[in-house]
PDB file of C-alpha atoms in Angstrom:
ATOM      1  CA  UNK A   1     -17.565  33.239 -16.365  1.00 53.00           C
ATOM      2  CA  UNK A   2     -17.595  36.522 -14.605  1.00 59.00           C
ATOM      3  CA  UNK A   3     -20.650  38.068 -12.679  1.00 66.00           C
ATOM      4  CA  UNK A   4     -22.252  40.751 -15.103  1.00 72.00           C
ATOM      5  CA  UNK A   5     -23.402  43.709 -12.739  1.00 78.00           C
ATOM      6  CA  UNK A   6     -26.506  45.381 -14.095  1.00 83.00           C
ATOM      7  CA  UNK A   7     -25.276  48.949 -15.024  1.00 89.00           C
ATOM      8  CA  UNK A   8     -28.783  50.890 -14.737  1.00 91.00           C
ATOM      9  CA  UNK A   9     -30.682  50.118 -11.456  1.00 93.00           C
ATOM     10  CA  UNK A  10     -34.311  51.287 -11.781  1.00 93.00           C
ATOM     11  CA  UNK A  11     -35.326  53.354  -8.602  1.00 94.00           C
ATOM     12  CA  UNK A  12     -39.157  54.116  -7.056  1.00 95.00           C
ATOM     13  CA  UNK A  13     -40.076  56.643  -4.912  1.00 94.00           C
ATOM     14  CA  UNK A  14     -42.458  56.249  -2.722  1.00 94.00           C
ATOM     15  CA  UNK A  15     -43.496  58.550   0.214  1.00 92.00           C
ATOM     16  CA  UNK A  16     -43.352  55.562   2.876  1.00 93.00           C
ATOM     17  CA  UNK A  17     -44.416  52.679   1.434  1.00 95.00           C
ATOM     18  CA  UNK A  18     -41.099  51.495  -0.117  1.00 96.00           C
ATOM     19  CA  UNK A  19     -41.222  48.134   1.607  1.00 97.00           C
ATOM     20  CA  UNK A  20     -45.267  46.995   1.622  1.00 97.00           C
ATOM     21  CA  UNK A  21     -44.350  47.564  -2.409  1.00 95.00           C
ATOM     22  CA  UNK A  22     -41.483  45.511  -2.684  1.00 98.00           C
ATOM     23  CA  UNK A  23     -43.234  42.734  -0.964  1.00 98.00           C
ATOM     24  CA  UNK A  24     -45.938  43.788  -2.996  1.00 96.00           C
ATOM     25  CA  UNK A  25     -44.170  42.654  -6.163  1.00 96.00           C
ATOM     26  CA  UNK A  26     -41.992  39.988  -5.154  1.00 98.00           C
ATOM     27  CA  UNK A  27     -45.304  38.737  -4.079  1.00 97.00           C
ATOM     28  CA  UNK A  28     -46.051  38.225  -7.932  1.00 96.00           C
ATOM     29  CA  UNK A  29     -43.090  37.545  -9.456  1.00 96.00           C
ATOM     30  CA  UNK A  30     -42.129  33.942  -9.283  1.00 93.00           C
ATOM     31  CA  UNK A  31     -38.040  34.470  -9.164  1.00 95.00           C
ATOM     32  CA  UNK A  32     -37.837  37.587  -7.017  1.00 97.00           C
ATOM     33  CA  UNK A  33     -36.529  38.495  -3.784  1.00 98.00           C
ATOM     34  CA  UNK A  34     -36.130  41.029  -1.312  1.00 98.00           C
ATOM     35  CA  UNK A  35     -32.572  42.203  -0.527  1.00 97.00           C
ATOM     36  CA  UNK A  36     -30.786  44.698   1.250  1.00 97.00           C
ATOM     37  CA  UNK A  37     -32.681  47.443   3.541  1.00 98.00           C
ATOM     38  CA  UNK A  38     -31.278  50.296   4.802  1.00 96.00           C
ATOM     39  CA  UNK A  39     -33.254  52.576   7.532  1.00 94.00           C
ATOM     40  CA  UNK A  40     -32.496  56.024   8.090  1.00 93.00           C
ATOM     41  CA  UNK A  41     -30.028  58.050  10.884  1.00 88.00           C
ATOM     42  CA  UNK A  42     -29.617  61.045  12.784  1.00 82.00           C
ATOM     43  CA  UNK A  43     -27.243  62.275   9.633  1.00 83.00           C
ATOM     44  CA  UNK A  44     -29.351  64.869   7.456  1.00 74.00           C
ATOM     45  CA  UNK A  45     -32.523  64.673   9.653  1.00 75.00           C
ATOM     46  CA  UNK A  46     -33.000  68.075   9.704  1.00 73.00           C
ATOM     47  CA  UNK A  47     -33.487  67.498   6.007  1.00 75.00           C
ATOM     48  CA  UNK A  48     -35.524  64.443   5.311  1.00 76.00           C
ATOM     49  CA  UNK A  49     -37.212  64.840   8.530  1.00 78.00           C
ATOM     50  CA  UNK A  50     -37.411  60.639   8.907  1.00 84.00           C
ATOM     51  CA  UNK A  51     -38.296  58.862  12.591  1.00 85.00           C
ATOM     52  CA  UNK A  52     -34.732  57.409  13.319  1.00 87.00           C
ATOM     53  CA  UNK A  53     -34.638  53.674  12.140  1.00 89.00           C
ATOM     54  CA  UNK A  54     -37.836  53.567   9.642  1.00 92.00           C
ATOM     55  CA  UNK A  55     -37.179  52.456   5.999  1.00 96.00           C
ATOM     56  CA  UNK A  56     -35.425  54.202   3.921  1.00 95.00           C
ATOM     57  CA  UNK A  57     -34.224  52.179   0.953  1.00 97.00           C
ATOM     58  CA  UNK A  58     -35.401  48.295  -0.038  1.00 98.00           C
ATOM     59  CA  UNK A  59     -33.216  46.283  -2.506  1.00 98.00           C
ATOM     60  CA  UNK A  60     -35.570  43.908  -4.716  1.00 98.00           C
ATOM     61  CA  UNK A  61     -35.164  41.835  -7.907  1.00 97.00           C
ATOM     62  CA  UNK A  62     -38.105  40.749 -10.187  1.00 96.00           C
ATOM     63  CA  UNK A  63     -36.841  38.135 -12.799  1.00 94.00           C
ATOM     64  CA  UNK A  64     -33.428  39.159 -12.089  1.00 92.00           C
ATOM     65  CA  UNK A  65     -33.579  42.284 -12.676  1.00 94.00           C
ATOM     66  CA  UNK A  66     -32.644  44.800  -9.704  1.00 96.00           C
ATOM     67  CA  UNK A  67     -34.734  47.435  -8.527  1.00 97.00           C
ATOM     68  CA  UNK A  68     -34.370  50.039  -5.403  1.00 98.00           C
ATOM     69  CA  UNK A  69     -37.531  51.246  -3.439  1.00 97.00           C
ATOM     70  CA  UNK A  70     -36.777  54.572  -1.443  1.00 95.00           C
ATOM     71  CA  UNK A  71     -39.279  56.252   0.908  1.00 94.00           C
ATOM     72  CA  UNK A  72     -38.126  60.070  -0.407  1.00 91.00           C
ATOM     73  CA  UNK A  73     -41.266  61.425   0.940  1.00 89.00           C
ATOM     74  CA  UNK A  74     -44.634  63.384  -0.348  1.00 86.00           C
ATOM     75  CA  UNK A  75     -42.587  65.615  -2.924  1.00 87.00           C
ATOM     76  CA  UNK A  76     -42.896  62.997  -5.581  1.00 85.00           C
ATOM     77  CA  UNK A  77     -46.166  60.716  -6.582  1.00 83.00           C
ATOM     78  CA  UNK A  78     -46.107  57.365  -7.745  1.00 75.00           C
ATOM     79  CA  UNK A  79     -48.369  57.892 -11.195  1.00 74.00           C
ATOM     80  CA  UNK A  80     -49.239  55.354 -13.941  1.00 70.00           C
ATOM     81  CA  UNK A  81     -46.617  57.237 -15.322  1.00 76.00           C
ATOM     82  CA  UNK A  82     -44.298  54.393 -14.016  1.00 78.00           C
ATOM     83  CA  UNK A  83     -44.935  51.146 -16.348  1.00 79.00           C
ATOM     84  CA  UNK A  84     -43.496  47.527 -16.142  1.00 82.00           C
ATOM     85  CA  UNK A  85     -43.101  46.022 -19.662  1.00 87.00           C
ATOM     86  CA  UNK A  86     -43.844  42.359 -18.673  1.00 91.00           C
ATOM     87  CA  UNK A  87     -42.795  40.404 -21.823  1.00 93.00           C
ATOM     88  CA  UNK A  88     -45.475  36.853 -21.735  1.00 93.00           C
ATOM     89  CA  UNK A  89     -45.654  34.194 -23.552  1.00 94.00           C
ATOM     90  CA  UNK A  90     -49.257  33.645 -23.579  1.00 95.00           C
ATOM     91  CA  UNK A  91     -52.549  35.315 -22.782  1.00 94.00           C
ATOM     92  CA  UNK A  92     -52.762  33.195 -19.852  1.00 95.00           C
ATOM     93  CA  UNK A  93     -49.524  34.639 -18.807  1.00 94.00           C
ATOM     94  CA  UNK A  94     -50.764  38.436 -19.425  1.00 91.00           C
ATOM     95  CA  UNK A  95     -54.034  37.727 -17.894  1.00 92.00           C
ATOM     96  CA  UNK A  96     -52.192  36.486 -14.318  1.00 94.00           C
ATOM     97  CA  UNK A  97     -49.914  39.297 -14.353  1.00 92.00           C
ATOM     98  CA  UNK A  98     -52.707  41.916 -15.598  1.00 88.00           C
ATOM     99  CA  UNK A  99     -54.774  40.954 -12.498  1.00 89.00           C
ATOM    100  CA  UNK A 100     -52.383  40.825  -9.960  1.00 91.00           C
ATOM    101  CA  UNK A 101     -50.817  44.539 -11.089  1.00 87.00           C
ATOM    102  CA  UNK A 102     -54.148  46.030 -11.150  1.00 83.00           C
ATOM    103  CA  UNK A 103     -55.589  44.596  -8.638  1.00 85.00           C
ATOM    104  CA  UNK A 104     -57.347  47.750  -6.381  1.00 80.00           C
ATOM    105  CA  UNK A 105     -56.057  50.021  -8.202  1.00 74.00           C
ATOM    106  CA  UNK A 106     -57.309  53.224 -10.051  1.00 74.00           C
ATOM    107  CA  UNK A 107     -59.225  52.081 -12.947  1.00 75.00           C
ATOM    108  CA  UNK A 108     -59.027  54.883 -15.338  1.00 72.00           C
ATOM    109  CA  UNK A 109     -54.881  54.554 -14.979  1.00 67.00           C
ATOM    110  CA  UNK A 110     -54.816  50.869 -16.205  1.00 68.00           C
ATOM    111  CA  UNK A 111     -54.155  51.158 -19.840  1.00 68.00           C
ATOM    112  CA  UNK A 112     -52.523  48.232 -21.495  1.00 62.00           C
ATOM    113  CA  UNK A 113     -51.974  47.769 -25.586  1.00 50.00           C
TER     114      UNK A 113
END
């Protein structure tokens, strides 16, 4: 049987803190990983305005599915506009992934049905 490829990658910006949240989430997820990283050049510097060699892009999976963490900068915010759909099989289940996910964060931007 053939590889499937995933056809739609999901991708996060982040201003510089592409890597702390793939760890961040691989941390959680029981089959994930970290793959590929890729660090910024001298090419288009004068445009993204990167130190030469710091993160620019971190390949992670969660559950087998693929996601891409880029540090693009301030232009963009990371909201609670961005949502997981975690599907569980029990309340036990929600409740571990519920408190790891929110841990810290903003309280008023942790809505959940």
């Amino acid at each position: 049987m053939k590889n499937k490829i995933q056809k739609i990658t999901t991708n996060l910006w982040f201003d510089s803190q592409a890597e702390e949240a793939a760890k961040f989430y691989t941390s959680i997820f029981e089959n994930s990983k970290i793959g590929r990283i890729t660090s910024y050049g001298n090419e288009g510097n004068q445009i993204h305005g990167k130190t030469l060699g710091s993160v620019m892009t971190v390949e992670f999976e969660l559950e087998g599915q693929t996601f891409v963490a880029l540090n693009g900068g301030p232009q963009f915010k990371f909201t609670e506009a961005i949502s997981f759909i975690i599907h569980c099989e029990d309340q036990k289940e929600l409740d571990y992934y519920w408190g790891k996910l929110s841990e810290g964060g903003d309280e008023k931007a942790q809505v959940c049905g």
